[in-house]
Amino acid sequence: MKITKDLYQGSLALLTDFYQLTMAYAYWKSGKAEQEAVFNLFFRKNPFQSGFTIAAGLEYVIDFCRNFNFNESDLAYLADMKNTDGTVVFESNFIEYLKEMRFTCDLEAVEEGTVIFPHTPIIKVKGPLIQCQLLETALLNIINFQTLIATKAARVVLAAKGDSVLEFGLRRAQGIDGALAASRASFIGGCSATSNVMAGKLFGIPVSGTHAHSWIMSFDSELEAFYAYADAFPEKCVFLVDTYDTVNGIKNAIEVGKALREKGKEMIGVRIDSGDLAYFSNVARQMLDEAGFPDAKVVASNDLDEHIITSLKSQEASIDVWGVGTKLVTAYDQPALGAVYKLAAIRDENGNWDPKVKVSQQSIKINIPGNHDIIRFLKNGKAVADMIYLKEDTSGKNIFTIIDPIDPTKRKKVNSDSMEQLNLLKPIFNKGKKIYDSPSIDLIKENTQKNLQYFDKTHKRLINPHIYPVGLEEKLYQLRTDLVFKMKNYEHE
Ligand SMILES: Nc1ncnc2c1ncn2[C@@H]1O[C@H](COP(=O)(O)OP(=O)(O)OP(=O)(O)O)[C@@H](O)[C@H]1O
Ligand SMILES: O=P(O)(O)OC[C@H]1O[C@H](OP(=O)(O)OP(=O)(O)O)[C@H](O)[C@@H]1O
Ligand SMILES: O=C(O)c1cccnc1
Ligand SMILES: [Mg+2]
């Protein structure tokens, strides 16, 4: 089986849960398919007990929406589906409808690299109910994973405090697509380069790397292996020194480094991949300095994550570059972000938005109804609070009360006169037409770092961060509460 083009046959439209298609059919049957709706994609908790989250995945979403149509083989597959009584699942007129269907929605989204928080929409889709519904699964699949990994990468990079972080995850990632998307998201989160060559080609991410133990083991001695590598790559020598005896490995690296220098080349450094990384990095630093290689870098790898890096920093390890694989690309300590996609409003027959709410025993699970927007308030260049609001409730106002969606006793008053305001949702598609200039991957990465600068360091602490205020504008909060009471029929009890 060919796993790329042939497997998908050039179309991703069936990359959805079956229930989206059964609902689509039922919307169509009941005449609701074209009714205008608004859906929001958001998550409920920052991952990794982080104080923030980094949005990523929009480029994939854009690509998915632009190619959102069912091809002949998709339609043939659906037309062939049978119920248990032998009748077709989808009647032929519906198959025809799907054949003609094109993406015609408005889509707004926070840009990749934006710092975001629970409850606020990352993506807002407005358009025919049937299309909004059919997009749900793929949009969640894309945003959930890339946002999760970009956030993990940002944490690892914060822990590295300005040192380069190389992403080494391909061999341990969740499959081929997981690996590619993780390399992209890791770069957005702040990694300097990836070892994943295909990600380099597809996304324009810098590719880098050292060599493995197998290289050393294929020779009779480590020294021979280092000399041979230096011959092949005099400009790219990072010698892996821990195959047999780390101290001896460093000695051998220094010997080959001196030989390189005689030829006018400088070794880049050494890599340590086992043992006590604090101890051996300090030994390496001292030996390299004493031998006249103060600029040679010490690269460390081996099951690193943000916590081990923080610990190594506090032990004053002499590590300049961090190679991070498994725990980054698999989001080891939290394998899913848990973002959801919920209907927020539907246009009634008079053309008004009818806000919708899903009631839950857990207040964290009650969505925010209405065709809402989100503003970030900034004071002197620092983010103060994010407000989810309905435009019609706020026009002409300058003083706002922002209420925590879970705990209404938590409130913040904001006077917008003394603040800068950022509209976080940017228009991406207008009636199916792309109106957004996609930034380069380098610009997205810069955007992440610029965004993080808006936030106080207490929100970026890796453990027990200070919670950044995000809430509902008072009137929206009231609308939501009233709607919950109405749907639960409290007035009749
Ligand atoms: N000084 C240190 N402080 C905290 N954690 C460290 C320190 N040195 C290494 N580590 C971490 O401890 C773990 C060591 O794992 P493990 O015992 O499997 O490796 P190892 O035996 O040294 O290497 P390998 O199995 O690859 O030969 C790794 O996650 C590594 O990043
Ligand atoms: O540890 P990670 O963060 O996933 O980084 C990637 C790892 O992949 C390589 O070796 P591999 O783990 O394949 O073999 P080893 O552990 O036996 O050296 C490399 O030497 C790192 O240890
Ligand atoms: O280039 C490296 O050093 C590398 C690449 C992948 C995995 N581990 C290490
Ligand atoms: Mg390993």
Coordinates of C-alpha atoms and ligand atoms in Angstrom, one line a residue:
M1 CA 0.0 0.0 0.0
K2 CA 1.3 3.4 -0.9
I3 CA 0.7 5.6 2.2
T4 CA 0.7 9.1 0.9
K5 CA -1.2 10.3 -2.2
D6 CA -2.7 6.9 -3.1
L7 CA -4.0 6.3 0.4
Y8 CA -5.9 9.6 0.6
Q9 CA -6.6 9.7 -3.1
G10 CA -6.0 13.4 -3.0
S11 CA -9.0 14.2 -0.8
L12 CA -9.4 14.7 2.9
A13 CA -13.1 15.3 3.0
L14 CA -13.8 11.9 4.6
L15 CA -11.4 12.7 7.4
T16 CA -14.4 13.1 9.7
D17 CA -16.5 11.1 12.2
F18 CA -19.3 9.2 10.6
Y19 CA -21.8 11.1 12.8
Q20 CA -20.9 14.3 11.1
L21 CA -22.1 12.8 7.8
T22 CA -25.3 11.4 9.3
M23 CA -26.1 14.8 10.8
A24 CA -25.2 16.4 7.5
Y25 CA -27.7 14.1 5.8
A26 CA -30.4 14.8 8.4
Y27 CA -29.8 18.6 8.2
W28 CA -30.3 18.3 4.5
K29 CA -33.4 16.1 4.8
S30 CA -35.0 18.5 7.3
G31 CA -34.3 21.6 5.3
K32 CA -31.7 23.0 7.8
A33 CA -28.6 22.5 5.8
E34 CA -28.2 26.1 4.6
Q35 CA -29.4 27.8 7.9
E36 CA -26.6 30.1 9.0
A37 CA -24.7 29.0 12.2
V38 CA -21.7 30.0 14.2
F39 CA -19.4 27.4 15.8
N40 CA -16.5 28.2 18.0
L41 CA -13.4 26.1 18.6
F42 CA -11.9 26.5 22.1
F43 CA -10.3 24.5 24.9
R44 CA -11.1 24.5 28.6
K45 CA -7.8 24.1 30.4
N46 CA -4.2 25.1 29.5
P47 CA -2.2 21.9 28.9
F48 CA 0.8 20.8 31.1
Q49 CA -0.5 23.0 34.0
S50 CA 0.8 25.8 31.9
G51 CA -0.2 29.4 32.5
F52 CA -0.7 29.9 28.7
T53 CA -1.2 28.2 25.4
I54 CA 0.3 28.9 22.0
A55 CA -2.1 28.7 19.0
A56 CA -0.9 26.6 16.1
G57 CA -2.3 24.7 13.1
L58 CA -4.1 27.5 11.2
E59 CA -2.2 26.9 8.0
Y60 CA -3.4 23.3 8.0
V61 CA -6.9 24.5 8.6
I62 CA -6.7 26.9 5.7
D63 CA -5.5 24.2 3.5
F64 CA -8.2 21.9 4.6
C65 CA -11.0 24.4 4.0
R66 CA -9.6 25.3 0.5
N67 CA -9.7 21.7 -0.5
F68 CA -13.0 20.9 1.2
N69 CA -14.8 19.0 -1.5
F70 CA -15.8 15.4 -2.0
N71 CA -14.1 13.7 -5.0
E72 CA -15.6 11.0 -7.2
S73 CA -14.1 8.1 -5.1
D74 CA -15.3 9.7 -1.8
L75 CA -18.8 10.0 -3.3
A76 CA -18.8 6.5 -4.6
Y77 CA -17.8 5.2 -1.2
L78 CA -20.6 7.1 0.5
A79 CA -23.2 6.1 -2.2
D80 CA -22.3 2.5 -1.6
M81 CA -22.9 2.6 2.2
K82 CA -25.8 0.3 3.2
N83 CA -28.0 0.1 6.3
T84 CA -28.5 -3.3 7.9
D85 CA -31.7 -3.8 5.9
G86 CA -29.8 -3.4 2.7
T87 CA -31.1 0.2 1.9
V88 CA -28.6 2.9 1.1
V89 CA -27.5 5.2 4.0
F90 CA -27.4 8.3 1.9
E91 CA -29.9 8.8 -0.9
S92 CA -28.6 9.8 -4.3
N93 CA -29.9 13.4 -4.2
F94 CA -27.8 14.0 -1.1
I95 CA -24.7 12.5 -2.8
E96 CA -25.4 15.0 -5.6
Y97 CA -25.6 17.8 -3.0
L98 CA -22.3 16.8 -1.5
K99 CA -20.8 16.7 -5.0
E100 CA -21.7 20.4 -5.6
M101 CA -20.8 21.5 -2.1
R102 CA -17.9 24.0 -1.8
F103 CA -16.6 25.8 1.3
T104 CA -18.5 29.1 1.5
C105 CA -18.1 30.0 5.2
D106 CA -16.6 33.0 6.9
L107 CA -13.8 31.9 9.1
E108 CA -12.0 33.9 11.7
A109 CA -9.0 32.7 13.8
V110 CA -6.3 33.8 16.2
E111 CA -3.1 33.8 14.3
E112 CA -0.5 31.0 14.8
G113 CA 1.9 31.9 17.5
T114 CA -0.7 33.9 19.5
V115 CA -0.8 33.3 23.3
I116 CA -4.3 32.1 24.1
F117 CA -6.2 31.0 27.1
P118 CA -9.1 28.7 28.0
H119 CA -12.7 29.5 26.8
T120 CA -11.7 32.0 24.1
P121 CA -12.4 31.0 20.5
I122 CA -9.3 30.0 18.5
I123 CA -11.5 29.6 15.4
K124 CA -14.9 30.9 14.7
V125 CA -16.8 29.4 11.7
K126 CA -19.9 31.2 10.4
G127 CA -21.8 29.7 7.4
P128 CA -24.3 27.0 6.4
L129 CA -25.0 24.7 9.3
I130 CA -24.1 21.6 7.2
Q131 CA -20.6 22.9 6.3
C132 CA -19.8 24.1 9.8
Q133 CA -20.8 20.7 11.1
L134 CA -18.7 18.8 8.5
L135 CA -15.6 20.8 9.4
E136 CA -15.7 19.9 13.1
T137 CA -13.6 16.8 13.3
A138 CA -10.8 17.8 11.0
L139 CA -10.5 21.3 12.6
L140 CA -10.3 19.8 16.0
N141 CA -7.8 17.2 14.9
I142 CA -5.5 19.8 13.5
I143 CA -5.7 22.5 16.2
N144 CA -5.7 20.2 19.1
F145 CA -2.4 18.6 18.2
Q146 CA -0.4 21.5 16.8
T147 CA -1.5 23.8 19.6
L148 CA -0.5 21.2 22.2
I149 CA 2.9 20.7 20.7
A150 CA 3.6 24.4 20.1
T151 CA 2.8 25.0 23.8
K152 CA 5.1 22.2 25.0
A153 CA 7.9 23.6 22.7
A154 CA 7.4 27.1 24.1
R155 CA 7.8 25.7 27.7
V156 CA 10.9 23.8 26.8
V157 CA 12.3 26.9 25.1
L158 CA 11.5 29.0 28.1
A159 CA 13.3 26.5 30.3
A160 CA 16.3 26.7 28.0
K161 CA 16.5 30.5 28.8
G162 CA 17.9 31.6 25.4
D163 CA 19.9 28.4 24.5
S164 CA 19.0 26.7 21.2
V165 CA 16.6 23.8 21.4
L166 CA 16.8 21.2 18.6
E167 CA 13.7 19.0 18.0
F168 CA 14.8 15.3 17.6
G169 CA 11.3 13.6 17.8
L170 CA 10.7 12.0 14.5
R171 CA 11.5 8.4 15.6
R172 CA 9.2 8.5 18.6
A173 CA 6.4 10.7 17.2
Q174 CA 2.8 9.4 16.8
G175 CA 3.1 8.3 13.2
I176 CA 4.2 10.1 10.1
D177 CA 1.7 12.9 10.1
G178 CA 2.1 13.3 13.9
A179 CA 5.9 13.7 13.4
L180 CA 5.6 16.3 10.6
A181 CA 2.9 18.4 12.4
A182 CA 5.0 18.1 15.6
S183 CA 8.1 19.4 13.9
R184 CA 6.2 22.3 12.5
A185 CA 4.5 23.1 15.8
S186 CA 7.8 22.8 17.7
F187 CA 9.4 25.4 15.4
I188 CA 6.4 27.7 16.0
G189 CA 6.9 27.2 19.7
G190 CA 10.5 28.3 19.5
C191 CA 12.7 25.4 18.6
S192 CA 15.7 26.4 16.4
A193 CA 15.7 23.4 14.1
T194 CA 14.5 19.9 13.5
S195 CA 16.2 16.7 12.7
N196 CA 13.2 15.8 10.5
V197 CA 14.3 16.3 6.9
M198 CA 10.9 16.1 5.4
A199 CA 9.6 18.8 7.7
G200 CA 12.5 20.9 6.6
K201 CA 11.5 20.5 2.9
L202 CA 7.8 20.8 3.4
F203 CA 7.7 23.7 5.8
G204 CA 11.0 25.5 5.4
I205 CA 12.3 24.8 8.9
P206 CA 16.1 24.6 9.4
V207 CA 17.3 21.1 9.6
S208 CA 20.3 20.1 11.8
G209 CA 21.8 17.2 13.6
T210 CA 24.9 15.4 14.8
H211 CA 25.6 11.7 14.5
A212 CA 24.6 8.5 16.3
H213 CA 26.4 5.8 18.4
S214 CA 26.1 3.5 15.4
W215 CA 28.7 5.7 13.6
I216 CA 31.2 5.2 16.3
M217 CA 30.4 1.5 16.8
S218 CA 30.9 0.8 13.1
F219 CA 34.7 1.6 13.5
D220 CA 37.3 -0.3 15.5
S221 CA 37.8 2.8 17.7
E222 CA 36.1 6.0 18.7
L223 CA 39.1 8.1 17.6
E224 CA 39.0 6.5 14.1
A225 CA 35.3 7.3 13.9
F226 CA 35.8 11.0 14.9
Y227 CA 38.7 11.4 12.3
A228 CA 36.5 9.9 9.6
Y229 CA 33.6 12.1 10.4
A230 CA 35.9 15.2 10.5
D231 CA 37.1 14.2 7.0
A232 CA 33.5 14.0 5.7
F233 CA 32.1 17.0 7.5
P234 CA 34.9 19.3 8.6
E235 CA 32.4 22.2 9.1
K236 CA 29.8 20.1 11.0
C237 CA 31.7 18.3 13.8
V238 CA 29.6 17.7 16.9
F239 CA 31.2 14.6 18.3
L240 CA 29.0 12.2 20.3
V241 CA 31.3 11.4 23.2
D242 CA 29.4 8.9 25.4
T243 CA 29.5 5.7 23.4
Y244 CA 32.2 4.0 25.6
D245 CA 33.6 6.3 28.2
T246 CA 32.5 9.9 28.2
V247 CA 35.7 11.5 29.6
N248 CA 37.8 9.5 27.1
G249 CA 35.3 10.5 24.4
I250 CA 35.9 14.2 25.2
K251 CA 39.7 13.7 25.0
N252 CA 39.3 12.1 21.6
A253 CA 37.0 14.9 20.4
I254 CA 39.7 17.4 21.5
E255 CA 42.4 15.5 19.7
V256 CA 40.4 15.6 16.4
G257 CA 39.4 19.2 17.1
K258 CA 43.1 20.1 17.2
A259 CA 43.7 18.3 13.9
L260 CA 40.8 20.1 12.3
R261 CA 42.1 23.4 13.6
E262 CA 45.4 22.7 11.8
K263 CA 43.4 22.5 8.6
G264 CA 41.7 25.8 9.4
K265 CA 38.4 24.3 10.6
E266 CA 36.8 24.5 14.0
M267 CA 34.8 21.7 15.6
I268 CA 31.4 22.9 16.7
G269 CA 31.3 20.8 19.9
V270 CA 30.4 17.6 21.6
R271 CA 27.2 15.8 22.4
I272 CA 26.5 13.9 25.6
D273 CA 23.5 11.5 25.5
S274 CA 23.7 9.6 28.7
G275 CA 24.8 9.7 32.3
D276 CA 24.7 12.6 34.7
L277 CA 24.3 15.5 32.2
A278 CA 25.2 18.1 34.8
Y279 CA 28.4 16.4 35.8
F280 CA 29.6 15.4 32.3
S281 CA 28.7 18.7 30.8
N282 CA 30.8 20.5 33.4
V283 CA 33.7 18.0 32.8
A284 CA 33.4 18.6 29.1
R285 CA 33.3 22.4 29.5
Q286 CA 36.4 22.4 31.7
M287 CA 38.4 20.0 29.4
L288 CA 37.4 22.0 26.2
D289 CA 38.3 25.3 27.8
E290 CA 41.7 24.0 29.1
A291 CA 42.4 22.6 25.6
G292 CA 41.8 26.0 24.0
F293 CA 38.2 25.3 22.7
P294 CA 36.2 27.9 24.7
D295 CA 33.7 28.3 21.9
A296 CA 33.0 24.6 21.4
K297 CA 29.4 23.9 22.3
V298 CA 28.1 21.2 24.7
V299 CA 25.0 19.6 23.3
A300 CA 22.9 17.4 25.6
S301 CA 20.1 15.0 24.8
N302 CA 18.4 12.0 26.4
D303 CA 14.7 12.1 27.5
L304 CA 14.8 15.9 28.2
D305 CA 11.8 18.0 28.9
E306 CA 11.2 21.5 30.4
H307 CA 11.5 20.2 34.0
I308 CA 14.8 18.3 33.5
I309 CA 16.2 21.3 31.6
T310 CA 15.2 23.6 34.6
S311 CA 16.8 21.2 37.0
L312 CA 20.0 21.0 34.9
K313 CA 20.1 24.8 34.8
S314 CA 19.8 25.0 38.5
Q315 CA 22.6 22.5 38.9
E316 CA 24.7 24.9 36.7
A317 CA 25.2 22.4 34.0
S318 CA 27.4 23.7 31.1
I319 CA 24.9 22.9 28.3
D320 CA 24.6 25.2 25.4
V321 CA 22.3 23.3 23.1
W322 CA 19.4 21.0 24.0
G323 CA 18.3 18.1 21.8
V324 CA 14.7 17.2 22.8
G325 CA 12.7 14.5 21.2
T326 CA 10.2 12.0 22.7
K327 CA 8.8 14.2 25.5
L328 CA 8.2 17.1 23.2
V329 CA 6.6 15.6 20.1
T330 CA 4.4 13.2 22.0
A331 CA 3.4 15.8 24.5
Y332 CA 4.4 13.1 27.0
D333 CA 2.7 14.4 30.1
Q334 CA -0.5 15.4 28.4
P335 CA -1.3 13.7 25.2
A336 CA -4.4 15.8 24.2
L337 CA -5.4 19.4 24.5
G338 CA -9.1 18.6 24.7
A339 CA -10.3 21.5 22.5
V340 CA -13.9 21.3 21.5
Y341 CA -16.1 22.8 18.7
K342 CA -19.5 24.0 19.8
L343 CA -22.5 25.6 18.1
A344 CA -22.8 29.1 19.6
A345 CA -25.7 30.6 17.7
I346 CA -28.0 30.0 14.8
R347 CA -29.8 32.6 12.6
D348 CA -33.6 32.5 13.1
E349 CA -36.2 33.2 10.5
N350 CA -36.2 36.9 11.3
G351 CA -32.4 37.1 10.6
N352 CA -31.5 37.5 14.3
W353 CA -28.8 35.4 16.0
D354 CA -30.4 32.8 18.4
P355 CA -27.7 32.1 21.0
K356 CA -27.3 28.4 21.9
V357 CA -26.0 26.8 25.1
K358 CA -25.1 23.2 26.1
V359 CA -26.0 22.7 29.7
S360 CA -23.8 20.6 31.9
Q361 CA -23.4 19.5 35.5
Q362 CA -19.9 20.8 35.3
S363 CA -19.9 24.5 34.8
I364 CA -16.5 24.3 33.0
K365 CA -18.4 22.5 30.2
I366 CA -21.1 25.1 29.6
N367 CA -20.2 26.8 26.4
I368 CA -20.3 30.5 25.7
P369 CA -23.4 31.3 23.6
G370 CA -23.8 33.9 20.9
N371 CA -21.9 35.3 17.9
H372 CA -19.2 36.7 20.2
D373 CA -15.7 38.2 19.8
I374 CA -12.6 38.6 21.9
I375 CA -10.5 41.6 22.8
R376 CA -7.1 41.6 24.6
F377 CA -6.5 44.7 26.8
L378 CA -3.0 45.9 27.1
K379 CA -1.5 48.5 29.4
N380 CA 2.0 49.8 28.8
G381 CA 2.7 46.9 26.5
K382 CA 1.6 44.2 29.0
A383 CA -1.6 42.1 28.6
V384 CA -4.1 42.8 31.4
A385 CA -7.1 40.7 30.5
D386 CA -9.0 39.1 27.7
M387 CA -12.7 39.8 27.3
I388 CA -15.2 37.7 25.4
Y389 CA -18.2 39.9 24.4
L390 CA -21.0 40.5 22.0
K391 CA -20.4 43.5 19.8
E392 CA -24.0 44.8 20.2
D393 CA -23.6 44.9 24.0
T394 CA -20.5 46.9 24.1
S395 CA -20.6 49.6 21.4
G396 CA -19.9 53.1 22.9
K397 CA -18.9 51.6 26.3
N398 CA -15.5 52.2 27.8
I399 CA -15.8 50.6 31.2
F400 CA -16.2 46.8 31.3
T401 CA -16.7 44.2 34.0
I402 CA -15.1 40.9 32.9
I403 CA -16.5 37.9 34.8
D404 CA -14.7 34.5 35.1
P405 CA -16.9 32.0 33.3
I406 CA -16.5 29.3 36.0
D407 CA -16.4 31.4 39.2
P408 CA -18.5 34.6 38.9
T409 CA -17.0 36.0 42.1
K410 CA -13.8 36.5 40.1
R411 CA -14.2 39.8 38.2
K412 CA -12.0 42.4 36.7
K413 CA -12.9 46.0 35.9
V414 CA -11.3 47.5 32.8
N415 CA -11.4 51.1 31.6
S416 CA -10.6 50.8 27.9
D417 CA -9.7 54.5 27.6
S418 CA -6.3 53.9 29.2
M419 CA -5.6 50.7 27.3
E420 CA -4.6 49.4 24.0
Q421 CA -6.9 46.8 22.5
L422 CA -6.1 43.8 20.3
N423 CA -8.7 42.0 18.3
L424 CA -7.6 38.4 18.6
L425 CA -9.8 36.9 15.9
K426 CA -8.6 37.8 12.4
P427 CA -10.6 37.3 9.2
I428 CA -9.3 34.4 7.3
F429 CA -12.0 33.4 4.8
N430 CA -14.9 35.6 3.6
K431 CA -17.7 33.5 2.1
G432 CA -15.2 30.8 1.3
K433 CA -12.6 33.2 -0.3
K434 CA -9.3 33.4 1.5
I435 CA -8.6 37.0 2.5
Y436 CA -5.7 36.4 4.8
D437 CA -2.0 36.7 3.9
S438 CA -0.4 33.7 5.5
P439 CA 2.8 34.7 7.2
S440 CA 6.0 32.7 6.7
I441 CA 7.0 30.1 9.3
D442 CA 9.8 32.3 10.5
L443 CA 7.4 35.2 11.1
I444 CA 5.0 32.9 12.9
K445 CA 7.9 31.8 15.2
E446 CA 8.7 35.5 15.8
N447 CA 5.1 36.1 16.6
T448 CA 5.2 33.5 19.3
Q449 CA 8.1 35.3 21.0
K450 CA 6.6 38.7 20.6
N451 CA 3.3 37.5 22.0
L452 CA 5.0 36.0 25.0
Q453 CA 6.6 39.3 25.7
Y454 CA 3.1 40.8 26.4
F455 CA 2.8 38.6 29.4
D456 CA 4.2 39.0 32.9
K457 CA 6.8 36.3 33.8
T458 CA 4.5 35.1 36.6
H459 CA 2.1 33.7 33.9
K460 CA 5.0 31.9 32.2
R461 CA 6.3 30.1 35.3
L462 CA 6.4 26.4 34.5
I463 CA 4.9 25.3 37.8
N464 CA 1.9 26.9 39.5
P465 CA 1.7 29.9 37.2
H466 CA -0.3 33.0 38.1
I467 CA -3.7 32.7 36.3
Y468 CA -4.2 35.3 33.6
P469 CA -7.8 36.8 33.7
V470 CA -10.1 35.8 30.9
G471 CA -13.8 36.3 31.1
L472 CA -17.2 37.3 29.8
E473 CA -18.4 40.8 29.5
E474 CA -21.1 41.3 32.0
K475 CA -24.0 41.2 29.6
L476 CA -22.8 38.1 27.9
Y477 CA -22.3 36.5 31.3
Q478 CA -25.9 37.4 32.1
L479 CA -27.2 36.0 28.7
R480 CA -25.4 32.8 29.4
T481 CA -26.8 32.4 32.9
D482 CA -30.3 33.3 31.7
L483 CA -30.0 30.8 28.9
V484 CA -28.9 28.0 31.2
F485 CA -31.8 28.7 33.6
K486 CA -34.2 28.7 30.7
M487 CA -32.9 25.5 29.2
K488 CA -33.0 23.8 32.6
N489 CA -36.6 25.1 33.1
Y490 CA -35.7 26.5 36.5
E491 CA -38.6 29.0 36.4
H492 CA -41.0 26.0 36.6
E493 CA -39.5 24.4 39.7
Ligands
LIG1 N1 22.0 15.9 36.5 C1 20.8 15.5 36.2 N2 19.7 16.0 36.8 C2 18.5 15.6 36.5 N3 18.2 14.8 35.5 C3 19.2 14.3 34.8 C4 20.6 14.6 35.1 N4 21.3 14.0 34.2 C5 20.6 13.2 33.4 N5 19.3 13.4 33.8 C6 18.1 12.8 33.2 O1 17.9 11.6 33.8 C7 17.4 10.6 32.9 C8 18.5 9.4 32.8 O2 17.9 8.4 32.1 P1 18.5 7.0 32.0 O3 18.9 6.5 33.3 O4 17.6 6.2 31.2 O5 19.7 7.3 31.1 P2 21.2 6.8 31.0 O6 21.2 5.5 31.6 O7 22.0 7.9 31.6 O8 21.3 6.8 29.4 P3 21.2 5.6 28.4 O9 20.1 4.7 28.9 O10 20.8 6.4 27.1 O11 22.5 5.0 28.4 C9 17.2 11.3 31.6 O12 15.9 11.7 31.5 C10 18.2 12.5 31.7 O13 17.7 13.6 30.9
LIG2 O1 15.7 11.2 24.1 P1 14.9 12.0 23.2 O2 14.4 13.3 23.8 O3 13.8 11.3 22.5 O4 15.9 12.5 22.0 C1 16.2 11.8 20.9 C2 17.1 10.6 21.3 O5 17.2 9.8 20.1 C3 18.5 9.4 20.0 O6 18.8 8.2 20.5 P2 17.8 7.0 20.9 O7 16.9 7.4 22.0 O8 17.2 6.5 19.7 O9 18.8 5.9 21.5 P3 19.5 5.8 22.9 O10 18.6 6.4 23.9 O11 19.8 4.4 23.1 O12 20.7 6.7 22.7 C4 19.3 10.5 20.7 O13 20.6 10.1 21.0 C5 18.4 10.9 21.8 O14 18.7 10.2 22.9
LIG3 O1 21.1 14.6 15.1 C1 21.0 14.1 16.3 O2 21.9 14.2 17.1 C2 19.8 13.3 16.6 C3 18.8 13.2 15.7 C4 17.7 12.4 16.0 C5 17.6 11.9 17.2 N1 18.6 12.0 18.1 C6 19.7 12.7 17.8
MG4 MG 17.2 7.7 24.2

